[in-house]
Short mmCIF file of N, CA and C in Angstrom, two decimals:
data_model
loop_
_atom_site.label_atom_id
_atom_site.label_comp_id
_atom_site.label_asym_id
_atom_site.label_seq_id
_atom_site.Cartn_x
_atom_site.Cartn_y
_atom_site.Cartn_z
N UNK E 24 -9.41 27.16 33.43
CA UNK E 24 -10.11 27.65 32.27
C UNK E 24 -9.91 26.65 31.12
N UNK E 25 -10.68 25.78 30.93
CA UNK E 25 -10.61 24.90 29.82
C UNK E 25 -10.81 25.52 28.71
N UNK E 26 -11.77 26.49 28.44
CA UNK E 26 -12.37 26.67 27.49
C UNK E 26 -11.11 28.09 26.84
N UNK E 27 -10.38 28.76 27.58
CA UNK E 27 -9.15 29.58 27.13
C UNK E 27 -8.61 28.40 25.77
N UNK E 28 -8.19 29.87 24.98
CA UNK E 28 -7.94 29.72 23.95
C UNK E 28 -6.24 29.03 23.98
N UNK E 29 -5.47 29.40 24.63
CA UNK E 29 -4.15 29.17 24.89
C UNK E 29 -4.00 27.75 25.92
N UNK E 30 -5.18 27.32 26.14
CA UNK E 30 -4.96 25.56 26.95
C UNK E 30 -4.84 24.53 25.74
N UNK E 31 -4.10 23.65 26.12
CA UNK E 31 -3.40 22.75 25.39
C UNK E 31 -4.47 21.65 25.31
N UNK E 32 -5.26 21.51 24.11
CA UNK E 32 -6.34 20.65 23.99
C UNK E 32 -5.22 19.22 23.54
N UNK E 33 -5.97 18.42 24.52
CA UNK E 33 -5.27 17.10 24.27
C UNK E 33 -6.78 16.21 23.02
N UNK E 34 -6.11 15.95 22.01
CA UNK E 34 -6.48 14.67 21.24
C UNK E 34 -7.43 13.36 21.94
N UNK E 35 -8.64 12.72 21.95
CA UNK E 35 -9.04 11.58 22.98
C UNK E 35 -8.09 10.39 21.84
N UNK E 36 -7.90 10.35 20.61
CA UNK E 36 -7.54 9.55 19.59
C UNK E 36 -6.32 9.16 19.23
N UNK E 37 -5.59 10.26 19.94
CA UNK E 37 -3.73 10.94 20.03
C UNK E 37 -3.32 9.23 20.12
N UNK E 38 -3.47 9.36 21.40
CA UNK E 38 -2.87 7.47 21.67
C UNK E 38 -3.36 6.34 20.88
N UNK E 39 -4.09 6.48 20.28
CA UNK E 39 -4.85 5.13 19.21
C UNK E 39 -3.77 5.50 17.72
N UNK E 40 -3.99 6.55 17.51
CA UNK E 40 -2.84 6.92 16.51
C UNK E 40 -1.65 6.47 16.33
N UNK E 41 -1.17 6.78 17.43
CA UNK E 41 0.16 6.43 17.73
C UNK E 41 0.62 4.83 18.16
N UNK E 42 -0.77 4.36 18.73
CA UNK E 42 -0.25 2.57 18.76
C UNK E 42 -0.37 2.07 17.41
N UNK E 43 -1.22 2.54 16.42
CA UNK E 43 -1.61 2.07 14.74
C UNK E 43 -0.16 2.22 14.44
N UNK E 44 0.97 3.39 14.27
CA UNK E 44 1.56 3.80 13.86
C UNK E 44 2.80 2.65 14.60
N UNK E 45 2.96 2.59 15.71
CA UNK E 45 4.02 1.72 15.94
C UNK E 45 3.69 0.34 15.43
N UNK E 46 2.15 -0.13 15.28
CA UNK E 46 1.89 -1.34 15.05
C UNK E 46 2.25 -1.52 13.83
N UNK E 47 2.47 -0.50 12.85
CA UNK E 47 2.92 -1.00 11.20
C UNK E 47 4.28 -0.51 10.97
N UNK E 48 5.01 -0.71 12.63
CA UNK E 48 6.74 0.13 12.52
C UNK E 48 6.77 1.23 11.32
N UNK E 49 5.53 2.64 12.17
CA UNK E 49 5.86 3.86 11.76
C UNK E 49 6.39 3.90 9.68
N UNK E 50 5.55 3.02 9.42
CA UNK E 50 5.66 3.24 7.84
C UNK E 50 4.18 3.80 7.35
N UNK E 51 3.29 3.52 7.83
CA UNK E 51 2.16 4.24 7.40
C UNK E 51 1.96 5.62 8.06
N UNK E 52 1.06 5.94 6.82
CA UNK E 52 0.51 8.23 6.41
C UNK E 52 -1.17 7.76 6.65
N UNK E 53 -1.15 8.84 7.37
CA UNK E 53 -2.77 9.56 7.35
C UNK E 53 -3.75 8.37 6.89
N UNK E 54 -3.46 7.84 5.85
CA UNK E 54 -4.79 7.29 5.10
C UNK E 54 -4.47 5.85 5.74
N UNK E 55 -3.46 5.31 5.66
CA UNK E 55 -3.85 3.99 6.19
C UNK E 55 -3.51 3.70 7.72
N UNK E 56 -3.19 5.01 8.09
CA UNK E 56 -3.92 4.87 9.86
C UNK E 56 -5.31 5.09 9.89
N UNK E 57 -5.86 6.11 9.37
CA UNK E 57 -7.17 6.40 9.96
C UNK E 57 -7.87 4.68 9.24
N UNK E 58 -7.80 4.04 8.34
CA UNK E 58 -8.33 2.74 7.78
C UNK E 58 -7.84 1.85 9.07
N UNK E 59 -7.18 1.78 9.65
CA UNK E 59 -6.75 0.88 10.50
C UNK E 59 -7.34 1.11 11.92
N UNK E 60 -7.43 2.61 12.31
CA UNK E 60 -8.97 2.87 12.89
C UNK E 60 -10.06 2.53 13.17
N UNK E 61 -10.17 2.75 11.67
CA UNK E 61 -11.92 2.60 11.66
C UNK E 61 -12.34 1.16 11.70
N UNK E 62 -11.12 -0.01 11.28
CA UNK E 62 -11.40 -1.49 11.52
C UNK E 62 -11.24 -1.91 13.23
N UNK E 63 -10.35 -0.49 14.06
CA UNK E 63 -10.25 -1.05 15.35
C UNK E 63 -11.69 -0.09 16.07
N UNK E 64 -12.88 0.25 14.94
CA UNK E 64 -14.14 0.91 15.51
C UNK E 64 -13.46 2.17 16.23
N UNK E 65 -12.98 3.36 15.78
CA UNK E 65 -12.21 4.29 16.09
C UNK E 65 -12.73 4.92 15.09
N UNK E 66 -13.70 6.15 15.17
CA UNK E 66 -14.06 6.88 13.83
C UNK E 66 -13.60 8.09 13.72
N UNK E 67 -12.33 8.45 12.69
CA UNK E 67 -11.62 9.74 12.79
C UNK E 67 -12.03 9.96 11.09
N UNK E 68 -11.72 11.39 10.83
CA UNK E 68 -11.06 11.61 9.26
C UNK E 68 -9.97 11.57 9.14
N UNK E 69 -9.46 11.65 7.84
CA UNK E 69 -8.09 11.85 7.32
C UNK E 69 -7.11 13.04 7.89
N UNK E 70 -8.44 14.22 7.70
CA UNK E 70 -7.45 15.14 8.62
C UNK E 70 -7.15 15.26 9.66
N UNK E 71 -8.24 14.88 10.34
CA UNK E 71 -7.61 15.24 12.13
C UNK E 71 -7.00 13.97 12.12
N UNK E 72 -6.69 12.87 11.19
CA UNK E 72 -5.45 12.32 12.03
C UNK E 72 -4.32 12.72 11.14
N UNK E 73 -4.16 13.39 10.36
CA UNK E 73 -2.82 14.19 9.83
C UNK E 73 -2.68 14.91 10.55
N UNK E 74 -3.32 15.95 11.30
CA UNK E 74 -3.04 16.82 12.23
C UNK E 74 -2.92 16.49 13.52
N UNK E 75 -3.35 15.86 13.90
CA UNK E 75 -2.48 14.92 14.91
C UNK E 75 -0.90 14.33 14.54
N UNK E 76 -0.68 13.85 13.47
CA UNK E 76 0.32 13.08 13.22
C UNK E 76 1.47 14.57 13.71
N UNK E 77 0.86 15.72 12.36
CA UNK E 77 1.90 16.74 12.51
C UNK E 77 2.13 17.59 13.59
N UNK E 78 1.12 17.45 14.51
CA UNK E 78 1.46 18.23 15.82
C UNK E 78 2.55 17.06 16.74
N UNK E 79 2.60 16.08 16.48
CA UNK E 79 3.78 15.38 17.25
C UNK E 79 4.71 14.74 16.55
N UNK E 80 5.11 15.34 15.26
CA UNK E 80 6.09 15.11 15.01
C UNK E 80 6.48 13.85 13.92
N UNK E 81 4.78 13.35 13.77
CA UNK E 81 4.92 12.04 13.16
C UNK E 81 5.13 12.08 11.46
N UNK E 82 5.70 11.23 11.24
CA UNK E 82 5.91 11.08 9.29
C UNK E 82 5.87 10.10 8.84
N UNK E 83 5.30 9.21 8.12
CA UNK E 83 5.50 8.43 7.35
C UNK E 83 6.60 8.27 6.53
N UNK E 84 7.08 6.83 6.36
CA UNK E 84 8.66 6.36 6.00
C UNK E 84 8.59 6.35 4.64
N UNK E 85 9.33 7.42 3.36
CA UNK E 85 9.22 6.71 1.98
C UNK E 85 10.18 6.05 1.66
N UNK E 86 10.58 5.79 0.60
CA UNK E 86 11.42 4.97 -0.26
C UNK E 86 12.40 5.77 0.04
N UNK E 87 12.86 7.31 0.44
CA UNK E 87 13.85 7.68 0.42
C UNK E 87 14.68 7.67 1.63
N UNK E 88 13.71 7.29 2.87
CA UNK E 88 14.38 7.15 4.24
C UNK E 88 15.25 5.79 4.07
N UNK E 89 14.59 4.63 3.32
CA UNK E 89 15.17 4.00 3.64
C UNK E 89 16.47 3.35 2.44
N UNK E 90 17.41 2.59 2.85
CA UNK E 90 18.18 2.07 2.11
C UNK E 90 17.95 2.24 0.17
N UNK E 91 18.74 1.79 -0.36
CA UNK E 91 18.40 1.58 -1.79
C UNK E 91 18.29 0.23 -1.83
N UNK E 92 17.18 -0.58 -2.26
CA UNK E 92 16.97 -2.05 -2.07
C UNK E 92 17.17 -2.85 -3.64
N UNK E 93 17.00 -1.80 -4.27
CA UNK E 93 16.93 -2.46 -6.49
C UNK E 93 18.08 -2.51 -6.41
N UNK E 94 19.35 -1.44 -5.71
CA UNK E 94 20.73 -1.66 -6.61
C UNK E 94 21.30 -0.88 -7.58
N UNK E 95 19.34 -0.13 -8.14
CA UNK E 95 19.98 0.48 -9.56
C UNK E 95 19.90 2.01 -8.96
N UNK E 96 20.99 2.86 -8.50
CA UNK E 96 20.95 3.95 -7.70
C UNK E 96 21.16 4.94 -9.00
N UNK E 97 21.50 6.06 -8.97
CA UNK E 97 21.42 7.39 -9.61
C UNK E 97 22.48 7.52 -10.52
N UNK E 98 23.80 6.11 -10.45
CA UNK E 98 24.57 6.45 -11.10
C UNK E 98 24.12 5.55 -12.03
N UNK E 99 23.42 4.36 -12.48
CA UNK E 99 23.10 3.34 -13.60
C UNK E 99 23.44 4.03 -14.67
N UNK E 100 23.99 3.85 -15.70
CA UNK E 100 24.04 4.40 -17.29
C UNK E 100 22.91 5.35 -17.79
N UNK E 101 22.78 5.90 -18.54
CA UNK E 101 21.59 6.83 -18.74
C UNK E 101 20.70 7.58 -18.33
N UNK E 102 20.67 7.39 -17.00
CA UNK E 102 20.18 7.93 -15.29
C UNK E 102 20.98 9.53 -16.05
N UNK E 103 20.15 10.64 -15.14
CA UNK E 103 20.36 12.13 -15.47
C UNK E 103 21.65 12.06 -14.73
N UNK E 104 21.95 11.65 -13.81
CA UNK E 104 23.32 11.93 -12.88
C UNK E 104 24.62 11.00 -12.94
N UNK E 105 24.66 10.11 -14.33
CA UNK E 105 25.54 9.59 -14.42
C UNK E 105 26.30 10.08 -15.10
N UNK E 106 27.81 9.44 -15.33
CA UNK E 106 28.97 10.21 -16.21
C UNK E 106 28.52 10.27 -17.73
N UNK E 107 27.82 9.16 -18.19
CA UNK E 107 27.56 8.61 -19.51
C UNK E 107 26.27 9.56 -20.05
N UNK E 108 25.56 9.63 -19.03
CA UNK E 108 24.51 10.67 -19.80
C UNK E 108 24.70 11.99 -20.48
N UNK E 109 25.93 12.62 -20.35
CA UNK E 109 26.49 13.91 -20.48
C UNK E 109 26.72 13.53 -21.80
N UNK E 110 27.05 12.46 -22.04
CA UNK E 110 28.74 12.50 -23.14
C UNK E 110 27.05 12.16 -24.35
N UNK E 111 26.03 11.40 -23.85
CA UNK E 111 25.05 10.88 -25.20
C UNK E 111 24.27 11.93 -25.16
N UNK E 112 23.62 12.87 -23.96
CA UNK E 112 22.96 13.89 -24.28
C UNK E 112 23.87 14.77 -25.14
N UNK E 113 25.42 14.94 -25.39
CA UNK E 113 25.86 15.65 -26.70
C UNK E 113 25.89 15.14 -27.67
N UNK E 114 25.68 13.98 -27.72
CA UNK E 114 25.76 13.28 -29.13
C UNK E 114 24.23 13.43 -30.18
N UNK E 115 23.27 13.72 -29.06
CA UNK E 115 22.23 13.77 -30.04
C UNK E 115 21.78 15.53 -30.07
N UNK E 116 22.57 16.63 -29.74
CA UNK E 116 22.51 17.57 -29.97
C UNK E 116 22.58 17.90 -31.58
N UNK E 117 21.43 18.91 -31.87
CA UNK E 117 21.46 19.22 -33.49
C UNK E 117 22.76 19.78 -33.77
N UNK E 118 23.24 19.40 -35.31
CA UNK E 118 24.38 19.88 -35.94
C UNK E 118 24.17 21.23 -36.97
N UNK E 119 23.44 22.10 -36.73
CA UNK E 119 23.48 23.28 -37.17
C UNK E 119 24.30 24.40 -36.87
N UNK E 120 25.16 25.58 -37.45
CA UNK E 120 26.18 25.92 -36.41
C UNK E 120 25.18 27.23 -35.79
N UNK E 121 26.43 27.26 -34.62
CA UNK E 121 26.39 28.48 -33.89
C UNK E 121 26.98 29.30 -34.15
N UNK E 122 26.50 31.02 -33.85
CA UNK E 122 27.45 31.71 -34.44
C UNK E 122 27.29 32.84 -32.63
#
């Protein structure tokens, strides 16, 4: 029964996807696979190859998978999560009192 609702429709594009995706070592999303596609004459949209991507698991790599490459991480001076930001965000607190 192909046409049953519960058969596992296979993708014809699944595998073109997935060689784009190893070909740019799995750093490219949706948009610049399906562009890389359509230059290898492969005509998809954006969505069905996001939905492809997310039915197997695939993700695109951001800035946060990988390493810190600037140096200037979360503790730099004035950064919300450093020691120093505490002590100047009280310094410019208004001097009116509290009661």
């Amino acid at each position: 029964m192909v046409e049953h609702p519960e058969a596992e429709r296979v993708d014809p594009i699944a595998g073109d996807v997935r060689a784009v995706r190893c070909d740019s070592h799995e750093r490219c999303g949706a948009g610049k696979i399906k562009a890389a596609l359509e230059r290898r004459g492969v005509t998809a949209s954006g969505r069905r190859v996001g939905n492809i991507m997310r039915e197997r698991g695939m993700r695109a790599r951001t800035r946060a998978d990988g390493p810190n490459r600037t140096g200037r991480g979360p503790t730099r001076p004035g950064s919300r999560t450093s020691s120093a930001a505490g002590s100047t965000a009280a310094s410019r607190a208004p001097a009116w009192p509290v009661a």
